[in-house]
mmCIF file of C-alpha atoms in Angstrom:
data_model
loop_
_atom_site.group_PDB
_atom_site.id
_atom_site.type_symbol
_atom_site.label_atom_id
_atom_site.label_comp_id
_atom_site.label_asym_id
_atom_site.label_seq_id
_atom_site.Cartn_x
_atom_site.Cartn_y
_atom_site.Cartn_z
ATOM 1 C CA UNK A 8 0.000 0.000 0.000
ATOM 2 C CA UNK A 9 1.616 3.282 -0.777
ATOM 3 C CA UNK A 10 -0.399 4.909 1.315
ATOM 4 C CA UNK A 11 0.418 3.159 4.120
ATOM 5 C CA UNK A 12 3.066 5.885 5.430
ATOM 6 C CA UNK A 13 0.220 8.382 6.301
ATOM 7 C CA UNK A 14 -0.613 6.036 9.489
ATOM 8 C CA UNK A 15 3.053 7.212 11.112
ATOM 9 C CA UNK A 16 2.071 10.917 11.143
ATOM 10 C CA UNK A 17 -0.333 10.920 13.074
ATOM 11 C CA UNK A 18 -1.219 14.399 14.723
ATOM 12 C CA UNK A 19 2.371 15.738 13.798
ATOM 13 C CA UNK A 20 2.754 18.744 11.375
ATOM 14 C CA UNK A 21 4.050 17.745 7.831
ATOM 15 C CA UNK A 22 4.566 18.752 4.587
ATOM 16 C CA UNK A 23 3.903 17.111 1.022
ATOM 17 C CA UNK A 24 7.223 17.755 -1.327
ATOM 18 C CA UNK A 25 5.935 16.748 -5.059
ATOM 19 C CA UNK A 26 2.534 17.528 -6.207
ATOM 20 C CA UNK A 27 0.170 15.147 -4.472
ATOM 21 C CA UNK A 28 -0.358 18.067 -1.907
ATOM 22 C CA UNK A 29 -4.092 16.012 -1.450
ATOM 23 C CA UNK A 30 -2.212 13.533 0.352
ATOM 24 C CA UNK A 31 -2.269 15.683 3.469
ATOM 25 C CA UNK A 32 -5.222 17.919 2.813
ATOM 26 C CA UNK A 33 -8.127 15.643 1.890
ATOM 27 C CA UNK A 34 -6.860 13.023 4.548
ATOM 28 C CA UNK A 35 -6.770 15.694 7.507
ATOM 29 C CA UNK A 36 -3.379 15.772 8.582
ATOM 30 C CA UNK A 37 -1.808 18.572 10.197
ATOM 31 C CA UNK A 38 -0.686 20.369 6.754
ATOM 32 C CA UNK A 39 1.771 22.998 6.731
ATOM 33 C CA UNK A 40 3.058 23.697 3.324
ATOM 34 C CA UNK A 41 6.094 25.889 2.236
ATOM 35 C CA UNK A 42 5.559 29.362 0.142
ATOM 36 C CA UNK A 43 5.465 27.564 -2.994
ATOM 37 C CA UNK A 44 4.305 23.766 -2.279
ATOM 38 C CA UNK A 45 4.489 22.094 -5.815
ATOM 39 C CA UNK A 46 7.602 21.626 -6.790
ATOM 40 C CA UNK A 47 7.103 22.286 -10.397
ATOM 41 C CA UNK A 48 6.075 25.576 -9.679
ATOM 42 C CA UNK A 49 9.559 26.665 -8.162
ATOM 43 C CA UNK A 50 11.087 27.372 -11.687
ATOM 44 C CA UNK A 51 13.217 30.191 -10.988
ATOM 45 C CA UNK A 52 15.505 31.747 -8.930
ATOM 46 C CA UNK A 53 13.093 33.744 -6.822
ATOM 47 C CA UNK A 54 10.566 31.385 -5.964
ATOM 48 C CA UNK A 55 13.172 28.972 -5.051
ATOM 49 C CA UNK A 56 14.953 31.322 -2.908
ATOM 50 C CA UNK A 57 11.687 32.062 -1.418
ATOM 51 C CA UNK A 58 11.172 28.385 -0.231
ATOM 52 C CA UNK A 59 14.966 28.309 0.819
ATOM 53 C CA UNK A 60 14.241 31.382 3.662
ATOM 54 C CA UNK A 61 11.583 29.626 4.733
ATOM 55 C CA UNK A 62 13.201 26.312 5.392
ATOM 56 C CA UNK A 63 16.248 28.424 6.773
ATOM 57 C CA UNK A 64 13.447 30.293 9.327
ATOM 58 C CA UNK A 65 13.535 26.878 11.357
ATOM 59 C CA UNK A 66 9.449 26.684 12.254
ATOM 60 C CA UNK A 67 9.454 23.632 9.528
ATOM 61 C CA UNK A 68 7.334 20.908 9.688
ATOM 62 C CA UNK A 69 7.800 17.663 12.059
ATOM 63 C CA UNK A 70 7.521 15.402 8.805
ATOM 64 C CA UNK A 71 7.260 15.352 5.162
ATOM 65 C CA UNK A 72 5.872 13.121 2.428
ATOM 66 C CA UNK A 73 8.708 13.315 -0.520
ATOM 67 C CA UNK A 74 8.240 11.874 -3.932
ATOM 68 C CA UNK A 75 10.758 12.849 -6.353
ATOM 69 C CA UNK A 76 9.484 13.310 -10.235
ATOM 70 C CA UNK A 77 9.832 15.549 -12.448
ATOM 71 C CA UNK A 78 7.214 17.184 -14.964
ATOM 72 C CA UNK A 79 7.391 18.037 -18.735
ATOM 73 C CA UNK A 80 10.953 16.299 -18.896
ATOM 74 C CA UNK A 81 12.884 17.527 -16.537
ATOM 75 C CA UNK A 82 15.728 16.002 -14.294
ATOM 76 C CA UNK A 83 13.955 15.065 -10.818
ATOM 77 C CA UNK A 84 16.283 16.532 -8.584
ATOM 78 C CA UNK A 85 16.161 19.983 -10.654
ATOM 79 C CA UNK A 86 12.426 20.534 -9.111
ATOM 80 C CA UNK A 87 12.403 22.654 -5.965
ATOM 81 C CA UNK A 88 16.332 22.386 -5.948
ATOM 82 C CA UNK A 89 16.368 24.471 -2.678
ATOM 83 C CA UNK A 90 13.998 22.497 -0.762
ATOM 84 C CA UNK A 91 15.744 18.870 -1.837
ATOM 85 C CA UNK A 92 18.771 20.356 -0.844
ATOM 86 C CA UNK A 93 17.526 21.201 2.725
ATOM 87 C CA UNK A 94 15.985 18.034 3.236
ATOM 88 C CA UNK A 95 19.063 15.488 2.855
ATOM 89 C CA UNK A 96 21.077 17.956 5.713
ATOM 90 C CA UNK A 97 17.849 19.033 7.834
ATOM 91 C CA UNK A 98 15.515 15.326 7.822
ATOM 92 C CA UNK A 99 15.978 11.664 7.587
ATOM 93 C CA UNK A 100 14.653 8.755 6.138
ATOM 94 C CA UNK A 101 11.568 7.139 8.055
ATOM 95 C CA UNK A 102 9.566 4.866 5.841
ATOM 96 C CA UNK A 103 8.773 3.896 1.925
ATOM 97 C CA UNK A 104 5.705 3.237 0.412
ATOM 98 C CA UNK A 105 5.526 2.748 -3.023
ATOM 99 C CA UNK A 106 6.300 6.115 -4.730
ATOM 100 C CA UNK A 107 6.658 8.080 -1.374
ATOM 101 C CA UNK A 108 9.056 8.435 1.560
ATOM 102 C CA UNK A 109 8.542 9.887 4.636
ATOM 103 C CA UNK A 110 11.149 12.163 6.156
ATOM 104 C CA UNK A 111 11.603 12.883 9.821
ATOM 105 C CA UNK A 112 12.980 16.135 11.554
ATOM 106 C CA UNK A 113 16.391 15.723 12.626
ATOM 107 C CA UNK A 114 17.233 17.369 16.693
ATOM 108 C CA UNK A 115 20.706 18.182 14.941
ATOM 109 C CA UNK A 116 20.830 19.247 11.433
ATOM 110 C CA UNK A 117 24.651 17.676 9.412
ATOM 111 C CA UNK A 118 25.518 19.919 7.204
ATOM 112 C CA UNK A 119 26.617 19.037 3.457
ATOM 113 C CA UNK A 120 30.548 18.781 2.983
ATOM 114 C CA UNK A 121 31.215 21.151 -0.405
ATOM 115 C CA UNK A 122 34.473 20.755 -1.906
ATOM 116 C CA UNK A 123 36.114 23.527 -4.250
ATOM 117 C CA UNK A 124 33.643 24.680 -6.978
ATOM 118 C CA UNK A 125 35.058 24.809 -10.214
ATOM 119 C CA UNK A 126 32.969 27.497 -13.597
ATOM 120 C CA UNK A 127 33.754 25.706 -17.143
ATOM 121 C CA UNK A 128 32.720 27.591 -20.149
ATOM 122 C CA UNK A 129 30.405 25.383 -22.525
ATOM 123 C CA UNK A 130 29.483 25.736 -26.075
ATOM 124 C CA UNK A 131 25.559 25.508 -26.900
ATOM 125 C CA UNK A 132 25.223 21.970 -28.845
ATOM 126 C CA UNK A 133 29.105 21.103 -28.282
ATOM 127 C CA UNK A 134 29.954 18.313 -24.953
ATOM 128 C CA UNK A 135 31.338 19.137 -22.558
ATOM 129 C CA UNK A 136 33.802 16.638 -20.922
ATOM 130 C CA UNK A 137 34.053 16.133 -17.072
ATOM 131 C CA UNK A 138 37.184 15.586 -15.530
ATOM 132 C CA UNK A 139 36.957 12.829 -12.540
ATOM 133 C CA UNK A 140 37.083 13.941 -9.235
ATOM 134 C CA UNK A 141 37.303 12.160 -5.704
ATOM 135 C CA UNK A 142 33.457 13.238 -5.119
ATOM 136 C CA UNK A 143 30.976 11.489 -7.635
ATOM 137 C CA UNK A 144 28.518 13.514 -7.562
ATOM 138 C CA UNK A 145 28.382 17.523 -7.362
ATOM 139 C CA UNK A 146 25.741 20.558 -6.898
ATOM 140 C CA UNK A 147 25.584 21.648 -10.911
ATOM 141 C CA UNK A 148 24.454 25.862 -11.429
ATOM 142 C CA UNK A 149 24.140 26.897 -15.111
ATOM 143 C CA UNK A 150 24.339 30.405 -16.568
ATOM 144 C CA UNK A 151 22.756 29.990 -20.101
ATOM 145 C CA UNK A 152 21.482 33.710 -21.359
ATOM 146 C CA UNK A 153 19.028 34.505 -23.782
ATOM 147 C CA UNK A 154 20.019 37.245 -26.495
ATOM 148 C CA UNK A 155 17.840 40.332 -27.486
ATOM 149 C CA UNK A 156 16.165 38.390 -29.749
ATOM 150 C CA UNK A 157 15.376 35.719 -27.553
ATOM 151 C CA UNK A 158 14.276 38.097 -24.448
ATOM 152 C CA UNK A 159 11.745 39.211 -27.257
ATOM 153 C CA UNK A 160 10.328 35.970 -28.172
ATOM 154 C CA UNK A 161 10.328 35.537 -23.579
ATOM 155 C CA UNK A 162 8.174 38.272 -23.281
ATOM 156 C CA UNK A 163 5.377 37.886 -26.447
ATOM 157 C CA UNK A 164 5.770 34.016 -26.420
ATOM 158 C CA UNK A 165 7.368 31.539 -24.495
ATOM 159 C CA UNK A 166 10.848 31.107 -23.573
ATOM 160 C CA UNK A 167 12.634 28.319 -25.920
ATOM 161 C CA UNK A 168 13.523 25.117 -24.818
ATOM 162 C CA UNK A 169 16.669 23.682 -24.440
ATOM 163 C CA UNK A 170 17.768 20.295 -23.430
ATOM 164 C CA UNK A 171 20.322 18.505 -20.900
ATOM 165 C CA UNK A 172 21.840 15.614 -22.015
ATOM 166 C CA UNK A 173 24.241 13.967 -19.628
ATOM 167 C CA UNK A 174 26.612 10.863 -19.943
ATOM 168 C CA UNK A 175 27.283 8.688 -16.951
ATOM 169 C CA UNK A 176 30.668 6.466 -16.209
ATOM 170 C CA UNK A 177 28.421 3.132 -16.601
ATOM 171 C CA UNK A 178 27.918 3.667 -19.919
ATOM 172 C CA UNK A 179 23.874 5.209 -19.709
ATOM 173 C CA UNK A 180 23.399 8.518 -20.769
ATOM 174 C CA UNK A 181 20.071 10.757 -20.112
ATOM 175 C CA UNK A 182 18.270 14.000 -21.899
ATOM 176 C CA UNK A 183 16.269 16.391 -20.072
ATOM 177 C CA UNK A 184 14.784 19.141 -20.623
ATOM 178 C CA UNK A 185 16.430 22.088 -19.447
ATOM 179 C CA UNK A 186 15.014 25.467 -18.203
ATOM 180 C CA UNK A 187 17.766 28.299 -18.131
ATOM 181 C CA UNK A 188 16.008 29.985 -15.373
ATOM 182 C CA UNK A 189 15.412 27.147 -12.972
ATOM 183 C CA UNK A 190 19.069 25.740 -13.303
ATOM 184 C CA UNK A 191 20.295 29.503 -11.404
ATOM 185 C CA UNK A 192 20.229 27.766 -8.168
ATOM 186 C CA UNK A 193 22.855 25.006 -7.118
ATOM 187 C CA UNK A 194 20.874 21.551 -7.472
ATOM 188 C CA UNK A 195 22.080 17.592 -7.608
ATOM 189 C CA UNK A 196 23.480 16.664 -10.822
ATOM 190 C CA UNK A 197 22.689 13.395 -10.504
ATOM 191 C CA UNK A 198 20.176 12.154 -13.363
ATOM 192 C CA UNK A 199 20.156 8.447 -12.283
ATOM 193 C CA UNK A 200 17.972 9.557 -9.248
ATOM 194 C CA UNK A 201 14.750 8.452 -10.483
ATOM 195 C CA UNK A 202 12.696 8.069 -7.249
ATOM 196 C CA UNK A 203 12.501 9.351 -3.787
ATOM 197 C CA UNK A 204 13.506 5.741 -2.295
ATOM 198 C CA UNK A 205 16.770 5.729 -4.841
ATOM 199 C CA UNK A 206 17.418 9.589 -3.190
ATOM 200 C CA UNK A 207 17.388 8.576 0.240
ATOM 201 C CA UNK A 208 19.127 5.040 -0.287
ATOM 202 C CA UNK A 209 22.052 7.854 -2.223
ATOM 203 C CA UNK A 210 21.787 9.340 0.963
ATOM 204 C CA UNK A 211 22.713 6.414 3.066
ATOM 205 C CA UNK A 212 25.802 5.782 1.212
ATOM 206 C CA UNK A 213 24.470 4.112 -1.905
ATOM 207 C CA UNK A 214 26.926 4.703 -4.721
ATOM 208 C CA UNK A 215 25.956 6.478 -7.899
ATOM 209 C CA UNK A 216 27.633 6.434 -11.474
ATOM 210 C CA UNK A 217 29.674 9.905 -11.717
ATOM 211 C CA UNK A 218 28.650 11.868 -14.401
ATOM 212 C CA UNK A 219 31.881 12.474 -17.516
ATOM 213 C CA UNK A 220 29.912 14.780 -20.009
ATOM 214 C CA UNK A 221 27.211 17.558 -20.501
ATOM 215 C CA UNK A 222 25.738 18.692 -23.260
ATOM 216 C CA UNK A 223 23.496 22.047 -23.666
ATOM 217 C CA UNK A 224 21.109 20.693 -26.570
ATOM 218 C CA UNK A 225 18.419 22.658 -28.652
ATOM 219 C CA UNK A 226 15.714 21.750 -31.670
ATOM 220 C CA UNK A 227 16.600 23.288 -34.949
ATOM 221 C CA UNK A 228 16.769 26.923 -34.818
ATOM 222 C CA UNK A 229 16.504 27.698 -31.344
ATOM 223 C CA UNK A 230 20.062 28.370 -30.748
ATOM 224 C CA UNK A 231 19.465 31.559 -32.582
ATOM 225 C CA UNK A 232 17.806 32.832 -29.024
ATOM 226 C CA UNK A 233 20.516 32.265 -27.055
ATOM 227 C CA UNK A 234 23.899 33.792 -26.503
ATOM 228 C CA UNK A 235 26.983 31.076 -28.045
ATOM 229 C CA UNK A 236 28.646 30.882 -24.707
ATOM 230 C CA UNK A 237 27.530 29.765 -21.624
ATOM 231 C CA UNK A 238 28.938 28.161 -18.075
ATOM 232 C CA UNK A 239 28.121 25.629 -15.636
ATOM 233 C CA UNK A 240 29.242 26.015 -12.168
ATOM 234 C CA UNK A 241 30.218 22.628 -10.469
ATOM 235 C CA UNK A 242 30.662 21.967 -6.569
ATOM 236 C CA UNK A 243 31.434 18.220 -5.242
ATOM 237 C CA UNK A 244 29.259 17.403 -2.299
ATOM 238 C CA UNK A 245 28.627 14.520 0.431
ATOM 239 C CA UNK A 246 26.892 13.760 3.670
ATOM 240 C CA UNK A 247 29.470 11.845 5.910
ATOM 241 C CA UNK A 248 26.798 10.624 8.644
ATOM 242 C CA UNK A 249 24.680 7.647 8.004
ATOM 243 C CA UNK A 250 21.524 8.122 7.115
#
């Protein structure tokens, strides 16, 4: 049953990090969202950092219902970068059901361990190589800047879409779809991560496959909106403690 989580909250406050925010309402637990509580909705900068204060504030909730997905394409751990972020340091794994996890509250929050970040200059359409490091996996932030032209199509259309395509040391390789604006914010490269239960078993010490290449992809013409160069911003990062 993957439903069967909602029995452990109880009368404790918690909040619902996805979009199956009905979860909490229509069963009557105590909800308490955060300032923007669907994660696909947190697609820039400033609504990101708005969710960041208010984890930062402290009065969080006691527990949370996590599933990790992403919408229209997008790498999972993109969505809500801020709030995913705050969870592995600030909660810890309680239960799985299914799609969901539920987190608990930790009395003492452990911190993230960030090693030296490192800016590389990438080439729309051209890959990017990654040299190996000692940490596999690393907090990714992407400057990718529209031109005039395509700050004009922004503002009487829709912003154009680009794509992430990543290749990973076993040999898999992924493509996402890749909004400039939402990728401002440091978030977990790590496109394996393809469920909450894979995120939190990461987060135990489960081993992922380091990713060697990037690749800032568009559909025919596209490119034209966007300035040629662009840069990615990469920190390594680990939690020591266990979960």
């Amino acid at each position: 049953n993957q439903y069967g989580l909602l029995n452990s909250v109880t009368d404790q406050s918690v909040d619902v990090v996805g979009d199956q925010q009905g979860l909490a309402i229509l069963t009557g637990l105590h909800y308490q969202p955060r300032p923007v509580f669907q994660n696909y909705v947190a697609n820039n900068a400033y609504l990101q950092d708005l969710n960041a204060r208010y984890w930062e504030a402290g009065n969080t909730p006691d527990q949370v219902i996590q599933s990790l997905n992403g919408i229209d394409g997008t790498m999972p751990t993109q969505s809500d970068s801020q709030t995913l972020l705050h969870l592995l340091s600030h909660y810890r794994h309680q239960e799985t059901s299914g799609i969901y996890v539920l987190l608990s509250k930790r009395e003492s929050p452990v911190s993230a361990t960030l090693g030296d970040s490192e800016t590389l200059k990438l080439e729309l359409g051209e890959t990017l190589p990654l040299t190996a490091t000692s940490s596999r996996v690393h907090l990714a932030r992407f400057e990718v800047s529209l031109n005039i032209l395509g700050r004009l199509r922004a503002f009487l259309f829709k912003p154009p879409i680009l794509y992430l395509k990543t290749e990973l040391s076993d040999g898999s390789s992924f493509r996402h779809r890749f909004n400039p604006v939402t990728v401002e914010r440091d978030f977990l490269l790590a496109p394996s991560l393809q469920s909450a239960d894979h995120l939190w078993k990461f987060r135990s010490g489960a081993s992922l496959p380091e990713v060697t290449s990037l690749t800032i992809e568009s559909e025919s013409g596209v490119s034209v909106y966007f300035k040629a160069s662009a840069s990615v911003t990469l920190t390594p990062v680990s939690w020591k403690d266990i979960p």
